[in-house]
Tab-separated table of C-alpha atoms in Angstrom:
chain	number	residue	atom	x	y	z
A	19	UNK	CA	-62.701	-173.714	140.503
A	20	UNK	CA	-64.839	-171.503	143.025
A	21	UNK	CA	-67.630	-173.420	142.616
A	22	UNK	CA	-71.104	-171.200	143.250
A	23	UNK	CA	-72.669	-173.194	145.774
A	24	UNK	CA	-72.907	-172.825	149.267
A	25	UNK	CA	-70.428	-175.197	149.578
A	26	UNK	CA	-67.993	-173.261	148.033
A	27	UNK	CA	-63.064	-176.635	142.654
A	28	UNK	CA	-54.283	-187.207	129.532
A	29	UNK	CA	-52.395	-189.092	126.107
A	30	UNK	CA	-52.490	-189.171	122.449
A	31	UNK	CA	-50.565	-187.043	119.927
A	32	UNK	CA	-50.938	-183.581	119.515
A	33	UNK	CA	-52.219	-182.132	115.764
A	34	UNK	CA	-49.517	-179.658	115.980
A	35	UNK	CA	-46.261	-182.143	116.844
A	36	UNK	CA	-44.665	-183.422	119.420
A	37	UNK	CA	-44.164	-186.815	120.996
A	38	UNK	CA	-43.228	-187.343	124.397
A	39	UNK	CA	-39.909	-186.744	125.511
A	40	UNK	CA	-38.855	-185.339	122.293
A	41	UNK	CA	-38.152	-182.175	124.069
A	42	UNK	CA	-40.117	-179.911	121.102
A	43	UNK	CA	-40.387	-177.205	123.712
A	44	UNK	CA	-36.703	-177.428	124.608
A	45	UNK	CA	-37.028	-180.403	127.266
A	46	UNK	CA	-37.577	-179.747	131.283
A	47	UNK	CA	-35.256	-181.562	133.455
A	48	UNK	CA	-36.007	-184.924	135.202
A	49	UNK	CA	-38.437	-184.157	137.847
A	50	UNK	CA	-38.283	-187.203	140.668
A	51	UNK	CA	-41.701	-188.123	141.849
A	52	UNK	CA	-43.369	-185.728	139.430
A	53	UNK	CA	-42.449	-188.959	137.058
A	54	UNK	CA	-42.334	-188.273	133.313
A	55	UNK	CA	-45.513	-189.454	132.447
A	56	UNK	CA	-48.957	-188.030	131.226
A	57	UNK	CA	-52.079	-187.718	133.829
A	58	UNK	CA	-55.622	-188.036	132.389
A	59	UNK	CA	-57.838	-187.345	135.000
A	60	UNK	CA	-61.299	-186.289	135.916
A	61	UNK	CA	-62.040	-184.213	139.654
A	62	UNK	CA	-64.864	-185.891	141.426
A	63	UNK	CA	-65.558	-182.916	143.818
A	64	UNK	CA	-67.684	-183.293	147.066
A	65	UNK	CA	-70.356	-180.415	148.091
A	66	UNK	CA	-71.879	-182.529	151.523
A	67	UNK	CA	-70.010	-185.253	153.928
A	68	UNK	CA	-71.958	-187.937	152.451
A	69	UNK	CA	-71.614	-187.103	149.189
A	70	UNK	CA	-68.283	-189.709	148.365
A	71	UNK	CA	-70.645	-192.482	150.040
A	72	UNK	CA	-73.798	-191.853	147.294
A	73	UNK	CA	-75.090	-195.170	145.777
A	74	UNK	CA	-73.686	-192.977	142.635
A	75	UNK	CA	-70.188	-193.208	143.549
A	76	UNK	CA	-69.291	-196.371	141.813
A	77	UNK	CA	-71.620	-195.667	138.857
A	78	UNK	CA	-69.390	-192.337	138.570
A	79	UNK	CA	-66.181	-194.035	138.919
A	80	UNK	CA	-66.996	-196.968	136.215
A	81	UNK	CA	-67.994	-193.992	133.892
A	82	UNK	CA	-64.738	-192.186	134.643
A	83	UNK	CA	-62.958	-194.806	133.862
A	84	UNK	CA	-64.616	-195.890	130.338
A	85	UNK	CA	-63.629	-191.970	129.278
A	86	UNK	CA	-59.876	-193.363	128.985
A	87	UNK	CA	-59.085	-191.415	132.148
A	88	UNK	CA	-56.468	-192.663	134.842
A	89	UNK	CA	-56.933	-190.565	137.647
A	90	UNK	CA	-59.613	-189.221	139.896
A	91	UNK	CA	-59.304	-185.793	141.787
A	92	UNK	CA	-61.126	-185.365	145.184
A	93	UNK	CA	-61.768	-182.091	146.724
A	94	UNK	CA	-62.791	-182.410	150.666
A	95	UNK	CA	-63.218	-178.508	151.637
A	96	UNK	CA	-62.823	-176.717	154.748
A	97	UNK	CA	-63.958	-173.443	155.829
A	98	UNK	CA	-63.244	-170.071	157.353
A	99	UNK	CA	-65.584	-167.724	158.234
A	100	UNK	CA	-64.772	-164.272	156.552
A	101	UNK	CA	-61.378	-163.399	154.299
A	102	UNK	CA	-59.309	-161.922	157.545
A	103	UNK	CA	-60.354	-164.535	159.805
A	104	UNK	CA	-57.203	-167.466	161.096
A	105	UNK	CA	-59.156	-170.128	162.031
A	106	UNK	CA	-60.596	-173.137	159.628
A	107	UNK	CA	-63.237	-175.417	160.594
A	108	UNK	CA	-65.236	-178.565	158.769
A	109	UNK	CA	-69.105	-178.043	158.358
A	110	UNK	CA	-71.517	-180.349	156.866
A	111	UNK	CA	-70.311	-179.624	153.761
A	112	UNK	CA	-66.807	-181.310	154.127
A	113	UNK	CA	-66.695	-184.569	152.738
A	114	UNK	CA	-66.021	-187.178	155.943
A	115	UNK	CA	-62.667	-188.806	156.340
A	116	UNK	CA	-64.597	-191.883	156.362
A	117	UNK	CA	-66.302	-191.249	152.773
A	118	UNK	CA	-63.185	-190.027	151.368
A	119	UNK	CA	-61.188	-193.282	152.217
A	120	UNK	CA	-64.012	-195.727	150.858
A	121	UNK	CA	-64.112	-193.942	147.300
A	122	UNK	CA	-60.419	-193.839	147.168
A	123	UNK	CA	-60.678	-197.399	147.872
A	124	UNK	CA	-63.243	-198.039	144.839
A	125	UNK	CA	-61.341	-196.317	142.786
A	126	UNK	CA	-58.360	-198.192	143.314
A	127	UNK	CA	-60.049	-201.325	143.127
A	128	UNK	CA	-60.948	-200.362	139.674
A	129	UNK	CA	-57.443	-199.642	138.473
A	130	UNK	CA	-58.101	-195.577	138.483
A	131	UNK	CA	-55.189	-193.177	140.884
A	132	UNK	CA	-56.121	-191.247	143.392
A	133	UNK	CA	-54.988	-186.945	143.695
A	134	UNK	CA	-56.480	-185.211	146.892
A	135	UNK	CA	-56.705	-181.645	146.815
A	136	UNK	CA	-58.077	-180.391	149.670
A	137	UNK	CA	-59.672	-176.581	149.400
A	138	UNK	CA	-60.071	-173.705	151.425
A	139	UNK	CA	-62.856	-172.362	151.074
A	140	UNK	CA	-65.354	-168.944	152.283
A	141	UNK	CA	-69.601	-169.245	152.768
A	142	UNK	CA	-71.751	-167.987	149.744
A	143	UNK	CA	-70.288	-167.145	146.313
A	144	UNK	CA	-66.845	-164.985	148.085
A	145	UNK	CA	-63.465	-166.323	146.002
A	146	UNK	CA	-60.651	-167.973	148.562
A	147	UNK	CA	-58.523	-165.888	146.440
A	148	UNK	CA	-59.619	-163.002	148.536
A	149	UNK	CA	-58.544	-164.850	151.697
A	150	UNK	CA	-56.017	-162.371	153.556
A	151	UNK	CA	-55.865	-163.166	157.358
A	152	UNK	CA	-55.166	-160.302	159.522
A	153	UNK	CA	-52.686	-162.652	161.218
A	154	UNK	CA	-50.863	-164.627	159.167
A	155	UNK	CA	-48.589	-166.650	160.867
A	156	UNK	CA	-52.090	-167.777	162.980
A	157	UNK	CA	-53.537	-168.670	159.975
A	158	UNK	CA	-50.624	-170.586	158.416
A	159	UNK	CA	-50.552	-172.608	161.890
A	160	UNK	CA	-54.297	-173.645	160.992
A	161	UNK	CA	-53.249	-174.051	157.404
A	162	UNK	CA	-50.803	-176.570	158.471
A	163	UNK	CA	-53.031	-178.393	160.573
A	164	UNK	CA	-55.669	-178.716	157.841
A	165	UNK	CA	-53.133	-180.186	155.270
A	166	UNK	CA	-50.952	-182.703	157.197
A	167	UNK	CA	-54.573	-183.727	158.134
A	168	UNK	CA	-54.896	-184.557	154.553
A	169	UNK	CA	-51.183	-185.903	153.999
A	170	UNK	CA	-51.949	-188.298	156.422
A	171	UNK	CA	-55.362	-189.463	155.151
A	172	UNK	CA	-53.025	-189.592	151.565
A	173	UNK	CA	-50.885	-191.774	153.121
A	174	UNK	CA	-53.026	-194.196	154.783
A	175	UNK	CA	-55.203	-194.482	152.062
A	176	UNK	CA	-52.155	-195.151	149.160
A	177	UNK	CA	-53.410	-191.872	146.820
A	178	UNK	CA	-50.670	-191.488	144.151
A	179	UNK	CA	-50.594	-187.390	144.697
A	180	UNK	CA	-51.585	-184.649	146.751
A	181	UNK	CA	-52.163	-180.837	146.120
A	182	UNK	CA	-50.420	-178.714	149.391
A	183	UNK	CA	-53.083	-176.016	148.251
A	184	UNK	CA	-55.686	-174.449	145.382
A	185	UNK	CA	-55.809	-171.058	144.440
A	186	UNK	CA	-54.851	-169.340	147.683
A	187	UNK	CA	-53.364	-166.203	145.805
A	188	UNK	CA	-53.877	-163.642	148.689
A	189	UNK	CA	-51.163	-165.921	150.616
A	190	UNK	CA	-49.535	-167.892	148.148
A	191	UNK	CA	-46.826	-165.273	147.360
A	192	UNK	CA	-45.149	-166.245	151.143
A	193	UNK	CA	-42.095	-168.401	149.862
A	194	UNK	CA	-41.279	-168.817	153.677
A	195	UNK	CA	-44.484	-169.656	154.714
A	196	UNK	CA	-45.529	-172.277	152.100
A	197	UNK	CA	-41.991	-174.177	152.861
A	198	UNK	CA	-42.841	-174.736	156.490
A	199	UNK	CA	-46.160	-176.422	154.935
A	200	UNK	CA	-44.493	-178.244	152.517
A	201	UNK	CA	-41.862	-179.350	154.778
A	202	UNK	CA	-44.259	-180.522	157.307
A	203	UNK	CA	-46.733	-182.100	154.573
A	204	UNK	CA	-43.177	-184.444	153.497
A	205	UNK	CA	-42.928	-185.881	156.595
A	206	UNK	CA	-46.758	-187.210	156.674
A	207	UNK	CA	-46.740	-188.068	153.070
A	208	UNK	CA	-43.922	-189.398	150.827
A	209	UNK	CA	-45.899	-188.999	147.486
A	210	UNK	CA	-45.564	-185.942	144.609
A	211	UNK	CA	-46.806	-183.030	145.560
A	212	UNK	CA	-47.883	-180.004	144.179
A	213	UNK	CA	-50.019	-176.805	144.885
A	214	UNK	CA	-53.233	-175.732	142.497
A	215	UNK	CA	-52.738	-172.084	141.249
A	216	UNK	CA	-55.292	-170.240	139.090
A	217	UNK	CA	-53.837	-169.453	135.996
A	218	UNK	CA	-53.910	-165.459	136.910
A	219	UNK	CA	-51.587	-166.754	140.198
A	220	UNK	CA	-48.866	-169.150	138.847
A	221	UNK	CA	-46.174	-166.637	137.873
A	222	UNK	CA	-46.723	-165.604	141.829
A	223	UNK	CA	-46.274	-168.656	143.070
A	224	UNK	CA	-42.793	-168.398	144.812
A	225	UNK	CA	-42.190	-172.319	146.263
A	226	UNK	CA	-42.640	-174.049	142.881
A	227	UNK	CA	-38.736	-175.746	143.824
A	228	UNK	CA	-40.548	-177.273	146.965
A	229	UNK	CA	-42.741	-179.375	145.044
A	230	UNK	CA	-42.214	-181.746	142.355
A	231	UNK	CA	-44.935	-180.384	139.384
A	232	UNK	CA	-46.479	-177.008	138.616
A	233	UNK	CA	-49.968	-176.899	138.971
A	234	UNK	CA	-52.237	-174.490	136.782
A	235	UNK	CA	-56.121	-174.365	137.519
A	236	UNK	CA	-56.321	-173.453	133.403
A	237	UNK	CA	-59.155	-171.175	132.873
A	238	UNK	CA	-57.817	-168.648	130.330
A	239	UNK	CA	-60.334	-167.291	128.054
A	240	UNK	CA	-59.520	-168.265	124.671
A	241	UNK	CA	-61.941	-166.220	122.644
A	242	UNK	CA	-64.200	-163.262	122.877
A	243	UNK	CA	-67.259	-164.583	120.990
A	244	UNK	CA	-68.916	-168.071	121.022
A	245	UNK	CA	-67.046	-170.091	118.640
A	246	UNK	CA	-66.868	-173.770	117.859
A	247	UNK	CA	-64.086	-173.977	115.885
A	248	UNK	CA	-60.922	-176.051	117.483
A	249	UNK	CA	-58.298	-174.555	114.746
A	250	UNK	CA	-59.337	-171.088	116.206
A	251	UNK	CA	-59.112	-171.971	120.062
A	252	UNK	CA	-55.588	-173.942	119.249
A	253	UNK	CA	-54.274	-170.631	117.595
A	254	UNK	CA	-55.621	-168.551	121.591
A	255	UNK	CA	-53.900	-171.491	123.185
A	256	UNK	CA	-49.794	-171.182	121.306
A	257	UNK	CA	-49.311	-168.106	122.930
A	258	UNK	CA	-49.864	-169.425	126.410
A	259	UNK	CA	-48.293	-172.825	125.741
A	260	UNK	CA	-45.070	-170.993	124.805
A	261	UNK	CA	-45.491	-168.869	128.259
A	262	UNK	CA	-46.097	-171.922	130.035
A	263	UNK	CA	-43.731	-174.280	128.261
A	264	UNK	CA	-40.751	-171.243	129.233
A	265	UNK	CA	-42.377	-171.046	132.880
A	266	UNK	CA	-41.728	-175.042	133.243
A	267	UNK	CA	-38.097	-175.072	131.767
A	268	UNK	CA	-37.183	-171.659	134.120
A	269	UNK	CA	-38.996	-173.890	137.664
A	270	UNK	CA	-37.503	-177.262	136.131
A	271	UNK	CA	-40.680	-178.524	136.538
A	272	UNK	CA	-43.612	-179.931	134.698
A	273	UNK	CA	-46.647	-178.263	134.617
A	274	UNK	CA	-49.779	-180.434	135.391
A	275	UNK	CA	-53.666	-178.741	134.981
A	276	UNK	CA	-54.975	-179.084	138.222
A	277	UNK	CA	-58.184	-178.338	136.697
A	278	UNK	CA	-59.673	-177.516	133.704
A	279	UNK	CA	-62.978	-177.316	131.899
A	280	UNK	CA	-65.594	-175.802	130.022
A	281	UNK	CA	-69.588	-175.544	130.727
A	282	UNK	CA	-71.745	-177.177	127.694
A	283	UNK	CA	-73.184	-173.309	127.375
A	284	UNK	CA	-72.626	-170.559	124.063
A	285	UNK	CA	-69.573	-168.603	124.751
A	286	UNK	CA	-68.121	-171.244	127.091
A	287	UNK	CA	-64.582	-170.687	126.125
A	288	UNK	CA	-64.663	-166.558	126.783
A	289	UNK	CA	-64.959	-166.979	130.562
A	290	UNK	CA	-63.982	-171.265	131.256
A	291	UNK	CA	-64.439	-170.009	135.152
A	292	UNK	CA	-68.276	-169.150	134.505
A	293	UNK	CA	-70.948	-171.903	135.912
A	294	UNK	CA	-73.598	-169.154	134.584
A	295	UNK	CA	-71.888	-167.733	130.878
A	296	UNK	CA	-75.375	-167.575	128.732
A	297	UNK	CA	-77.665	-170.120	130.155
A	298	UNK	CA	-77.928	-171.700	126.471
A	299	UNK	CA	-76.921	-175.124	126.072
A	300	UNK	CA	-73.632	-175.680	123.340
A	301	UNK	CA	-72.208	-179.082	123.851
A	302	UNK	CA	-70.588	-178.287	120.383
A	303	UNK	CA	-68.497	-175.606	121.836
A	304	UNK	CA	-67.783	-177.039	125.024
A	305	UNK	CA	-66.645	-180.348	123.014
A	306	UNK	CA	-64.571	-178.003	120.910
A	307	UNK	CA	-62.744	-176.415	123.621
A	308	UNK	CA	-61.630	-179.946	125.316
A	309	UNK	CA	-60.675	-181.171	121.368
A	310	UNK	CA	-58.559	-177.341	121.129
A	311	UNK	CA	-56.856	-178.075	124.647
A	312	UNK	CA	-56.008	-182.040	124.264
A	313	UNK	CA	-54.677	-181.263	120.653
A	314	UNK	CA	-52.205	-177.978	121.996
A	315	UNK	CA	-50.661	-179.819	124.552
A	316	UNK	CA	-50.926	-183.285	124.721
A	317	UNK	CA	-47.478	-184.672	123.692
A	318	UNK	CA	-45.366	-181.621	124.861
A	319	UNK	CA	-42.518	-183.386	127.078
A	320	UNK	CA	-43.017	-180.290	130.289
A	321	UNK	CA	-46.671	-181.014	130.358
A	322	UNK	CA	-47.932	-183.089	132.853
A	323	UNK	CA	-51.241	-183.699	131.772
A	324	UNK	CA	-54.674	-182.535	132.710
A	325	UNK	CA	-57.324	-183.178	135.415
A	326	UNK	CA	-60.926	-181.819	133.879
A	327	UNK	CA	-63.191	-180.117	136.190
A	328	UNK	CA	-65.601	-181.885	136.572
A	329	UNK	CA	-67.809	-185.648	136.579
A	330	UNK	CA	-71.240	-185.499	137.067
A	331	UNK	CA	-72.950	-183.280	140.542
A	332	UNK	CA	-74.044	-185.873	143.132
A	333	UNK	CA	-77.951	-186.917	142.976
A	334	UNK	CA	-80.069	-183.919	144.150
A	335	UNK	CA	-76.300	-181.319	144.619
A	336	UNK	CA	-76.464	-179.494	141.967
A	337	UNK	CA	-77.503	-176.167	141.291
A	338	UNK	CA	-76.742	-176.228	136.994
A	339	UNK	CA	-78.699	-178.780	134.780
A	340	UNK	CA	-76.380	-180.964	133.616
A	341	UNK	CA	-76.891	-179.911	130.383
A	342	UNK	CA	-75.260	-176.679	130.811
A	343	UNK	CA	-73.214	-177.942	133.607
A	344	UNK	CA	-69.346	-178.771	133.502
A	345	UNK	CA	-69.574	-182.117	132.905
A	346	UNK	CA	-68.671	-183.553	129.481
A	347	UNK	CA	-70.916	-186.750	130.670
A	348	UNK	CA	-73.547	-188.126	127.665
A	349	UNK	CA	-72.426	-185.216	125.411
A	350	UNK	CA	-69.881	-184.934	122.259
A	351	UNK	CA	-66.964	-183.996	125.068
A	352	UNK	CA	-66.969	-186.967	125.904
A	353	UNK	CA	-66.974	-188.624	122.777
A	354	UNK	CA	-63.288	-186.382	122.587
A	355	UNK	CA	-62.310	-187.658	125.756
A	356	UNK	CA	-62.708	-191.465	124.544
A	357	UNK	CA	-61.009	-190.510	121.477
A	358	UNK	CA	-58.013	-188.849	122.487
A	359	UNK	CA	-57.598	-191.170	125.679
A	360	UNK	CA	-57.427	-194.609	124.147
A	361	UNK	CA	-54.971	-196.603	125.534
A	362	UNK	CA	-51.320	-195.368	124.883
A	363	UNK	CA	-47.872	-195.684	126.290
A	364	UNK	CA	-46.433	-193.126	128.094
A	365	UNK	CA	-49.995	-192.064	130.240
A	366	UNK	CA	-50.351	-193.009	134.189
């Protein structure tokens, strides 16, 4: 998720069948440290290098947690200066080393795993899928500073799983490329990998085979007028679960949702990538959408689970009221998370 800010992104059964490892969608292989289990987690992005150290933090984490959810998903961000440019730099807005290795440390201490998936990302409201350096090998030597940077920060802090990249579609087609980072990133950090594509990207995605699950930033519209309805969203989701259920058998992979989510505004689910769709609060529909997406896929054996974009903005970060915002925090999503993430076997 391009978030517009200066700054810059599971288990129960599923209503329509399927229990895991029955192989309903015609099974996907074993997958090694992609692991066989289902990932409920909630991203905790940052937007300032203090913002992992708030007096909030452990507040956030401890409400995380009651949702049912497993996993936490941190985002520190670097920069680059225009689309064409090589070079990537921290600003103020990068959440310190420091402050990333104390909240992974919280969270672990209260039983919840740790992904980090660093982003890329450009000043003002430009998309990093636009990024196209005018040298590329340059900018892939930068690249693979930034992310054995974070390998090694995954490593020495014990997170369970790290992203090699999110939604870098103007260079993510560069199979040679993205195995040089990949193999680099395995010999900082011995954990699953995988790389966060936006769910116009994945099918361009050529390394897939490098990493050990498919990840899909899931933001496909699913209707073209407001609706509330879950039976109606499930029936714009069976199309794309096939696609994506084919997609994961094909890689031999899992597919995990890197992100998704859905602002608490009318007409939520026809654009899931819009902070700004109406400007008129629907909790209803944006409760819908998470009860439409939990119900299509939870229990399919080749999916990996789902991280939701996002917890609550830091105090004083954020630039949607939290009523309209992405979180599903104090409203009936969250009510669907608690529901549909009780405890169960078979969820990590």
């Amino acid at each position: 998720m391009t978030a517009l800010l200066l700054a810059v992104v599971p288990g129960c059964t599923a209503t329509d069948g399927g229990d895991p490892g029955t192989g309903k969608d015609g099974g996907v292989p074993g997958t090694g440290k992609g692991g066989r289990a289902t990932l409920r987690g909630i991203t905790l992005p940052s937007w300032y290098r203090t913002d992992y150290d708030s007096p909030a933090a452990d507040r956030y984490l401890r409400g995380i947690r009651a949702t049912g959810a497993r996993w936490i998903t941190l985002t520190p961000t670097w920069y680059q200066n225009h689309v064409t440019d090589s070079a990537l730099h921290t600003t103020e807005e990068t959440a310190s080393d420091a402050s990333v290795r104390r909240i992974t440390d919280r969270a672990h201490a209260l039983g919840l795993k740790v992904m980090i998936k660093p982003h890329v990302d450009l000043p003002g409201d430009q998309d990093r899928a636009g990024i196209r350096p005018r040298d590329r090998d340059a900018w892939f030597t930068a690249y693979r500073r930034f992310i054995t940077h974070y390998a090694d920060l995954a490593a020495d802090t014990g997170a369970e799983q790290l992203a090699v990249g999110t939604e870098l579609a103007g260079v993510s087609g560069d199979p040679a490329a993205w195995g040089k980072v990949v193999e680099e990133v395995r010999a900082h950090y011995d954990g699953p990998l995988t790389y966060a594509a936006n769910y116009d990207e994945y099918r361009k995605v050529r390394f897939w085979k490098d990493l050990d699950l498919i990840g899909v930033d899931a933001y496909w519209p699913l209707s073209g007028t407001p609706t509330r309805d879950p039976a109606e969203l499930r029936r714009a989701w069976k199309p794309i679960r096939e696609e994506l259920a084919a997609f994961a058998r094909e890689q031999g992979r899992r597919v995990l949702f890197t992100e998704a989510g859905y602002v608490s505004q009318r007409g939520a689910t026809t654009a899931p990538y819009s902070w700004t769709v109406s400007g008129r609060a629907a909790p209803d529909e944006q409760a819908a959408a998470y009860r439409a997406l939990l119900d299509s896929f939870t229990g399919r054996d080749w999916w990996a689970g789902v991280c939701w974009w996002m917890w609550d903005d830091w105090p004083g970060s954020g630039e949607t009221p939290a009523r309209l915002a992405y979180t599903p925090h104090g409203k009936p999503a969250e009510a669907v998370l608690r529901e549909k993430w009780g405890p169960a076997q078979g969820t990590r």
